[in-house]
C-alpha cells in the first residue's frame, strides 16, 4: 500500500476515526538479516540512504519486574526494509556505525527507550535520530503515537495484531515480518510528510538540521 499523505492534519484524532480508516501495511521488499556475515552487505545499502525509518521489537513480558532486550531492529529505506534479528546477531560494528552516523537520519516514535535498550546490547554513540513525537508536538498535534500519526497524516490504520507476539523466536511468522516492516516504513513516511509537506522544523540529536532537503 502506498502512503496517501496529506498536507493537512487534525490537532486530535479519535479511536473511532482511526477504526474507520482502511488498513495499511508495507508491501515492498523486505530483507531479513539473521546472520552476522550478511550485515555488511545490508549496511552498504543503508549507507546510501539519507532517511531511515527506525523501530525495534521486543519480546513482551507478562511478569512484573521482568523485561527483555530488543529482539529486532528495523531500518526502512527508500527501496526496502531491513529487519535485523539482533536476538541472534547482536549489534555488529557495521550496524552500530549506522546508528552513530549523524548524516543519516533515523526517525521513529519514542526513540529514547529504544536507543537505551540497544546500548545495553552494545555501546554506541547515537547520532542523527529524530523523534516524530517532538515534531508533532511542536506543530500542535495532540495524539503522537505511531498509529495515531499514521491515521492523521497518512490516512490509514496500522494493525496491532502482532504487537504482543514472541519477537525473540528464531523463525518469525509472515505476519510478524510484515508488522515489523510496516512500523519502520510508516516512520519514514511520516518524517517525509513533516519535512516536505508541512515544512516542520526538525531537531536532530548529534547534529543540527532544520528543514533538511
PDB file of C-alpha atoms in Angstrom:
ATOM      1  CA  UNK A   1       0.000   0.000   0.000  1.00  0.00           C
ATOM      2  CA  UNK A   2       1.262   3.435  -0.924  1.00  0.00           C
ATOM      3  CA  UNK A   3       1.069   6.081   1.759  1.00  0.00           C
ATOM      4  CA  UNK A   4      -1.727   8.528   0.972  1.00  0.00           C
ATOM      5  CA  UNK A   5      -0.064  11.505   2.609  1.00  0.00           C
ATOM      6  CA  UNK A   6      -1.970  14.728   3.169  1.00  0.00           C
ATOM      7  CA  UNK A   7      -0.633  18.246   3.636  1.00  0.00           C
ATOM      8  CA  UNK A   8      -3.230  18.958   6.334  1.00  0.00           C
ATOM      9  CA  UNK A   9      -3.714  17.399   9.744  1.00  0.00           C
ATOM     10  CA  UNK A  10      -6.013  17.361  12.744  1.00  0.00           C
ATOM     11  CA  UNK A  11      -4.930  18.526  16.173  1.00  0.00           C
ATOM     12  CA  UNK A  12      -6.505  15.365  17.590  1.00  0.00           C
ATOM     13  CA  UNK A  13      -7.889  12.130  16.184  1.00  0.00           C
ATOM     14  CA  UNK A  14     -10.197   9.714  17.995  1.00  0.00           C
ATOM     15  CA  UNK A  15     -10.025   5.922  18.129  1.00  0.00           C
ATOM     16  CA  UNK A  16     -13.367   5.843  16.349  1.00  0.00           C
ATOM     17  CA  UNK A  17     -11.971   7.893  13.473  1.00  0.00           C
ATOM     18  CA  UNK A  18      -8.908   5.668  13.255  1.00  0.00           C
ATOM     19  CA  UNK A  19     -11.012   2.488  13.195  1.00  0.00           C
ATOM     20  CA  UNK A  20     -12.978   3.804  10.215  1.00  0.00           C
ATOM     21  CA  UNK A  21      -9.852   4.076   8.079  1.00  0.00           C
ATOM     22  CA  UNK A  22      -8.623   1.335   5.730  1.00  0.00           C
ATOM     23  CA  UNK A  23      -5.868  -0.941   6.970  1.00  0.00           C
ATOM     24  CA  UNK A  24      -2.440  -0.149   5.562  1.00  0.00           C
ATOM     25  CA  UNK A  25       0.752  -2.169   5.522  1.00  0.00           C
ATOM     26  CA  UNK A  26       4.141  -2.214   3.844  1.00  0.00           C
ATOM     27  CA  UNK A  27       4.145  -4.119   0.561  1.00  0.00           C
ATOM     28  CA  UNK A  28       7.690  -3.553  -0.690  1.00  0.00           C
ATOM     29  CA  UNK A  29      10.900  -5.525  -0.467  1.00  0.00           C
ATOM     30  CA  UNK A  30      11.952  -6.873   2.949  1.00  0.00           C
ATOM     31  CA  UNK A  31      15.383  -8.233   3.857  1.00  0.00           C
ATOM     32  CA  UNK A  32      15.538 -10.397   6.981  1.00  0.00           C
ATOM     33  CA  UNK A  33      19.072 -10.389   8.386  1.00  0.00           C
ATOM     34  CA  UNK A  34      19.762 -13.261  10.771  1.00  0.00           C
ATOM     35  CA  UNK A  35      23.461 -13.988  10.142  1.00  0.00           C
ATOM     36  CA  UNK A  36      26.389 -11.755  11.115  1.00  0.00           C
ATOM     37  CA  UNK A  37      28.021 -12.345   7.731  1.00  0.00           C
ATOM     38  CA  UNK A  38      25.026 -10.723   5.989  1.00  0.00           C
ATOM     39  CA  UNK A  39      25.151  -7.492   7.997  1.00  0.00           C
ATOM     40  CA  UNK A  40      27.886  -5.757   5.984  1.00  0.00           C
ATOM     41  CA  UNK A  41      26.034  -6.043   2.664  1.00  0.00           C
ATOM     42  CA  UNK A  42      22.842  -4.734   4.249  1.00  0.00           C
ATOM     43  CA  UNK A  43      24.678  -1.804   5.814  1.00  0.00           C
ATOM     44  CA  UNK A  44      26.255  -0.913   2.444  1.00  0.00           C
ATOM     45  CA  UNK A  45      22.767  -0.454   1.040  1.00  0.00           C
ATOM     46  CA  UNK A  46      21.565   1.508   4.054  1.00  0.00           C
ATOM     47  CA  UNK A  47      24.559   3.852   3.860  1.00  0.00           C
ATOM     48  CA  UNK A  48      23.212   5.106   0.531  1.00  0.00           C
ATOM     49  CA  UNK A  49      20.101   6.448   2.259  1.00  0.00           C
ATOM     50  CA  UNK A  50      19.642   9.869   3.865  1.00  0.00           C
ATOM     51  CA  UNK A  51      16.485   8.978   5.836  1.00  0.00           C
ATOM     52  CA  UNK A  52      15.739   5.666   7.544  1.00  0.00           C
ATOM     53  CA  UNK A  53      12.590   4.693   9.368  1.00  0.00           C
ATOM     54  CA  UNK A  54      13.594   3.179  12.706  1.00  0.00           C
ATOM     55  CA  UNK A  55      11.906   0.793  15.114  1.00  0.00           C
ATOM     56  CA  UNK A  56      12.629  -2.143  17.397  1.00  0.00           C
ATOM     57  CA  UNK A  57      10.554  -5.079  18.594  1.00  0.00           C
ATOM     58  CA  UNK A  58      10.925  -6.722  21.992  1.00  0.00           C
ATOM     59  CA  UNK A  59       9.520  -9.941  23.395  1.00  0.00           C
ATOM     60  CA  UNK A  60       6.680  -8.881  25.713  1.00  0.00           C
ATOM     61  CA  UNK A  61       6.926  -9.617  29.407  1.00  0.00           C
ATOM     62  CA  UNK A  62       3.858 -10.558  31.387  1.00  0.00           C
ATOM     63  CA  UNK A  63       5.628 -10.712  34.758  1.00  0.00           C
ATOM     64  CA  UNK A  64       6.219  -7.718  36.975  1.00  0.00           C
ATOM     65  CA  UNK A  65       9.866  -6.705  37.118  1.00  0.00           C
ATOM     66  CA  UNK A  66      10.871  -8.838  34.126  1.00  0.00           C
ATOM     67  CA  UNK A  67      11.983  -7.144  30.921  1.00  0.00           C
ATOM     68  CA  UNK A  68      13.803  -8.155  27.757  1.00  0.00           C
ATOM     69  CA  UNK A  69      16.255  -6.531  25.397  1.00  0.00           C
ATOM     70  CA  UNK A  70      15.129  -5.810  21.818  1.00  0.00           C
ATOM     71  CA  UNK A  71      14.950  -8.846  19.570  1.00  0.00           C
ATOM     72  CA  UNK A  72      14.609  -6.963  16.274  1.00  0.00           C
ATOM     73  CA  UNK A  73      15.932  -3.736  14.797  1.00  0.00           C
ATOM     74  CA  UNK A  74      14.114  -2.467  11.714  1.00  0.00           C
ATOM     75  CA  UNK A  75      15.505   0.154   9.327  1.00  0.00           C
ATOM     76  CA  UNK A  76      13.365   1.293   6.391  1.00  0.00           C
ATOM     77  CA  UNK A  77      14.947   2.912   3.354  1.00  0.00           C
ATOM     78  CA  UNK A  78      13.508   4.192   0.099  1.00  0.00           C
ATOM     79  CA  UNK A  79      13.724   0.815  -1.644  1.00  0.00           C
ATOM     80  CA  UNK A  80      13.465  -1.814   1.086  1.00  0.00           C
ATOM     81  CA  UNK A  81      13.071  -2.513   4.783  1.00  0.00           C
ATOM     82  CA  UNK A  82      15.863  -4.344   6.593  1.00  0.00           C
ATOM     83  CA  UNK A  83      14.943  -6.378   9.665  1.00  0.00           C
ATOM     84  CA  UNK A  84      17.908  -7.390  11.800  1.00  0.00           C
ATOM     85  CA  UNK A  85      17.287 -10.254  14.218  1.00  0.00           C
ATOM     86  CA  UNK A  86      19.566  -8.822  16.895  1.00  0.00           C
ATOM     87  CA  UNK A  87      18.495 -11.533  19.327  1.00  0.00           C
ATOM     88  CA  UNK A  88      20.627 -13.777  17.098  1.00  0.00           C
ATOM     89  CA  UNK A  89      23.352 -11.446  15.797  1.00  0.00           C
ATOM     90  CA  UNK A  90      23.589  -8.736  18.492  1.00  0.00           C
ATOM     91  CA  UNK A  91      24.778  -5.325  17.174  1.00  0.00           C
ATOM     92  CA  UNK A  92      27.840  -5.871  14.968  1.00  0.00           C
ATOM     93  CA  UNK A  93      30.132  -2.847  14.378  1.00  0.00           C
ATOM     94  CA  UNK A  94      28.774  -2.008  10.879  1.00  0.00           C
ATOM     95  CA  UNK A  95      25.257  -1.758  12.292  1.00  0.00           C
ATOM     96  CA  UNK A  96      26.436   0.448  15.153  1.00  0.00           C
ATOM     97  CA  UNK A  97      28.094   2.722  12.587  1.00  0.00           C
ATOM     98  CA  UNK A  98      24.693   3.408  11.027  1.00  0.00           C
ATOM     99  CA  UNK A  99      23.241   4.249  14.434  1.00  0.00           C
ATOM    100  CA  UNK A 100      26.152   6.636  15.099  1.00  0.00           C
ATOM    101  CA  UNK A 101      26.145   8.372  11.711  1.00  0.00           C
ATOM    102  CA  UNK A 102      24.843  11.968  12.065  1.00  0.00           C
ATOM    103  CA  UNK A 103      24.422  12.269   8.290  1.00  0.00           C
ATOM    104  CA  UNK A 104      21.808   9.512   8.090  1.00  0.00           C
ATOM    105  CA  UNK A 105      18.516  10.415   9.737  1.00  0.00           C
ATOM    106  CA  UNK A 106      16.948   7.624  11.813  1.00  0.00           C
ATOM    107  CA  UNK A 107      13.363   8.500  12.630  1.00  0.00           C
ATOM    108  CA  UNK A 108      10.635   6.931  14.729  1.00  0.00           C
ATOM    109  CA  UNK A 109       8.453   7.389  17.804  1.00  0.00           C
ATOM    110  CA  UNK A 110       9.600   7.285  21.454  1.00  0.00           C
ATOM    111  CA  UNK A 111      13.209   6.710  20.484  1.00  0.00           C
ATOM    112  CA  UNK A 112      14.919   7.280  23.833  1.00  0.00           C
ATOM    113  CA  UNK A 113      13.845   3.956  25.314  1.00  0.00           C
ATOM    114  CA  UNK A 114      14.717   2.007  22.166  1.00  0.00           C
ATOM    115  CA  UNK A 115      18.166   3.594  21.945  1.00  0.00           C
ATOM    116  CA  UNK A 116      18.869   2.960  25.619  1.00  0.00           C
ATOM    117  CA  UNK A 117      17.953  -0.709  25.290  1.00  0.00           C
ATOM    118  CA  UNK A 118      20.094  -1.116  22.172  1.00  0.00           C
ATOM    119  CA  UNK A 119      23.026   0.428  24.024  1.00  0.00           C
ATOM    120  CA  UNK A 120      22.626  -2.279  26.661  1.00  0.00           C
ATOM    121  CA  UNK A 121      23.331  -4.827  23.931  1.00  0.00           C
ATOM    122  CA  UNK A 122      26.425  -2.965  22.682  1.00  0.00           C
ATOM    123  CA  UNK A 123      27.641   0.577  23.406  1.00  0.00           C
ATOM    124  CA  UNK A 124      27.442   3.175  20.636  1.00  0.00           C
ATOM    125  CA  UNK A 125      27.103   6.943  20.300  1.00  0.00           C
ATOM    126  CA  UNK A 126      23.631   7.720  18.989  1.00  0.00           C
ATOM    127  CA  UNK A 127      23.505  10.471  16.368  1.00  0.00           C
ATOM    128  CA  UNK A 128      21.106  11.550  13.651  1.00  0.00           C
ATOM    129  CA  UNK A 129      17.931  10.454  15.466  1.00  0.00           C
ATOM    130  CA  UNK A 130      14.648  12.330  15.011  1.00  0.00           C
ATOM    131  CA  UNK A 131      11.690  11.606  17.295  1.00  0.00           C
ATOM    132  CA  UNK A 132       8.446  12.132  15.400  1.00  0.00           C
ATOM    133  CA  UNK A 133       6.609  12.929  18.630  1.00  0.00           C
ATOM    134  CA  UNK A 134       8.734  16.032  19.124  1.00  0.00           C
ATOM    135  CA  UNK A 135       7.922  17.355  15.655  1.00  0.00           C
ATOM    136  CA  UNK A 136       4.221  16.558  16.062  1.00  0.00           C
ATOM    137  CA  UNK A 137       4.031  18.322  19.414  1.00  0.00           C
ATOM    138  CA  UNK A 138       5.765  21.392  18.001  1.00  0.00           C
ATOM    139  CA  UNK A 139       3.022  21.878  15.422  1.00  0.00           C
ATOM    140  CA  UNK A 140       0.192  21.212  17.865  1.00  0.00           C
ATOM    141  CA  UNK A 141      -0.730  17.582  17.263  1.00  0.00           C
ATOM    142  CA  UNK A 142      -2.141  16.061  20.450  1.00  0.00           C
ATOM    143  CA  UNK A 143      -2.024  12.325  19.731  1.00  0.00           C
ATOM    144  CA  UNK A 144       1.566  11.464  18.829  1.00  0.00           C
ATOM    145  CA  UNK A 145       1.702   7.667  18.874  1.00  0.00           C
ATOM    146  CA  UNK A 146       2.777   5.997  15.638  1.00  0.00           C
ATOM    147  CA  UNK A 147      -0.690   4.687  14.822  1.00  0.00           C
ATOM    148  CA  UNK A 148      -2.391   7.992  15.573  1.00  0.00           C
ATOM    149  CA  UNK A 149       0.109   9.870  13.420  1.00  0.00           C
ATOM    150  CA  UNK A 150      -0.281   7.384  10.570  1.00  0.00           C
ATOM    151  CA  UNK A 151      -4.051   7.783  10.640  1.00  0.00           C
ATOM    152  CA  UNK A 152      -3.823  11.562  10.891  1.00  0.00           C
ATOM    153  CA  UNK A 153      -1.155  12.224   8.272  1.00  0.00           C
ATOM    154  CA  UNK A 154      -1.089   9.163   6.020  1.00  0.00           C
ATOM    155  CA  UNK A 155      -4.777   8.291   6.015  1.00  0.00           C
ATOM    156  CA  UNK A 156      -4.698   4.637   7.010  1.00  0.00           C
ATOM    157  CA  UNK A 157      -4.881   2.387  10.066  1.00  0.00           C
ATOM    158  CA  UNK A 158      -1.857   0.352  11.172  1.00  0.00           C
ATOM    159  CA  UNK A 159      -2.565  -3.120  12.566  1.00  0.00           C
ATOM    160  CA  UNK A 160      -1.659  -4.065  16.138  1.00  0.00           C
ATOM    161  CA  UNK A 161      -2.203  -7.781  15.524  1.00  0.00           C
ATOM    162  CA  UNK A 162       1.380  -8.913  16.184  1.00  0.00           C
ATOM    163  CA  UNK A 163       2.290  -6.361  18.840  1.00  0.00           C
ATOM    164  CA  UNK A 164       2.360  -8.818  21.743  1.00  0.00           C
ATOM    165  CA  UNK A 165       3.763 -11.796  19.853  1.00  0.00           C
ATOM    166  CA  UNK A 166       7.053 -13.513  20.656  1.00  0.00           C
ATOM    167  CA  UNK A 167       9.636 -11.427  18.827  1.00  0.00           C
ATOM    168  CA  UNK A 168      12.514 -13.498  20.238  1.00  0.00           C
ATOM    169  CA  UNK A 169      11.604 -16.626  18.285  1.00  0.00           C
ATOM    170  CA  UNK A 170      14.187 -17.682  15.686  1.00  0.00           C
ATOM    171  CA  UNK A 171      11.635 -18.219  12.918  1.00  0.00           C
ATOM    172  CA  UNK A 172       9.386 -15.202  12.578  1.00  0.00           C
ATOM    173  CA  UNK A 173       5.927 -15.593  11.083  1.00  0.00           C
ATOM    174  CA  UNK A 174       5.000 -13.733   7.909  1.00  0.00           C
ATOM    175  CA  UNK A 175       2.580 -11.651   9.957  1.00  0.00           C
ATOM    176  CA  UNK A 176       5.378 -10.634  12.318  1.00  0.00           C
ATOM    177  CA  UNK A 177       7.684  -9.719   9.439  1.00  0.00           C
ATOM    178  CA  UNK A 178       5.058  -7.536   7.754  1.00  0.00           C
ATOM    179  CA  UNK A 179       4.131  -5.907  11.068  1.00  0.00           C
ATOM    180  CA  UNK A 180       7.760  -5.095  11.883  1.00  0.00           C
ATOM    181  CA  UNK A 181       8.475  -3.748   8.404  1.00  0.00           C
ATOM    182  CA  UNK A 182       5.325  -1.635   8.421  1.00  0.00           C
ATOM    183  CA  UNK A 183       6.211   0.176  11.636  1.00  0.00           C
ATOM    184  CA  UNK A 184       9.620   1.245  10.301  1.00  0.00           C
ATOM    185  CA  UNK A 185       8.202   2.180   6.890  1.00  0.00           C
ATOM    186  CA  UNK A 186       5.445   4.278   8.451  1.00  0.00           C
ATOM    187  CA  UNK A 187       8.036   6.165  10.499  1.00  0.00           C
ATOM    188  CA  UNK A 188       9.936   7.103   7.344  1.00  0.00           C
ATOM    189  CA  UNK A 189       6.766   8.139   5.508  1.00  0.00           C
ATOM    190  CA  UNK A 190       5.712  10.344   8.417  1.00  0.00           C
ATOM    191  CA  UNK A 191       9.098  12.047   8.519  1.00  0.00           C
ATOM    192  CA  UNK A 192       8.834  12.860   4.813  1.00  0.00           C
ATOM    193  CA  UNK A 193       5.394  14.407   5.322  1.00  0.00           C
ATOM    194  CA  UNK A 194       6.649  16.565   8.178  1.00  0.00           C
ATOM    195  CA  UNK A 195       9.690  17.647   6.176  1.00  0.00           C
ATOM    196  CA  UNK A 196       8.372  18.046   2.645  1.00  0.00           C
ATOM    197  CA  UNK A 197       4.695  18.950   3.043  1.00  0.00           C
ATOM    198  CA  UNK A 198       4.360  20.559   6.452  1.00  0.00           C
ATOM    199  CA  UNK A 199       7.840  22.179   6.329  1.00  0.00           C
ATOM    200  CA  UNK A 200       8.340  21.447  10.008  1.00  0.00           C
ATOM    201  CA  UNK A 201      11.493  22.310  11.888  1.00  0.00           C
ATOM    202  CA  UNK A 202      13.267  19.036  12.561  1.00  0.00           C
ATOM    203  CA  UNK A 203      15.559  18.775  15.585  1.00  0.00           C
ATOM    204  CA  UNK A 204      18.177  16.060  15.219  1.00  0.00           C
ATOM    205  CA  UNK A 205      20.294  14.639  18.009  1.00  0.00           C
ATOM    206  CA  UNK A 206      24.023  14.569  17.423  1.00  0.00           C
ATOM    207  CA  UNK A 207      23.840  17.217  14.699  1.00  0.00           C
ATOM    208  CA  UNK A 208      21.948  20.364  13.773  1.00  0.00           C
ATOM    209  CA  UNK A 209      19.402  20.231  10.996  1.00  0.00           C
ATOM    210  CA  UNK A 210      16.401  22.396  10.204  1.00  0.00           C
ATOM    211  CA  UNK A 211      14.128  21.561   7.286  1.00  0.00           C
ATOM    212  CA  UNK A 212      16.574  19.112   5.737  1.00  0.00           C
ATOM    213  CA  UNK A 213      16.210  18.878   1.961  1.00  0.00           C
TER     214      UNK A 213
END
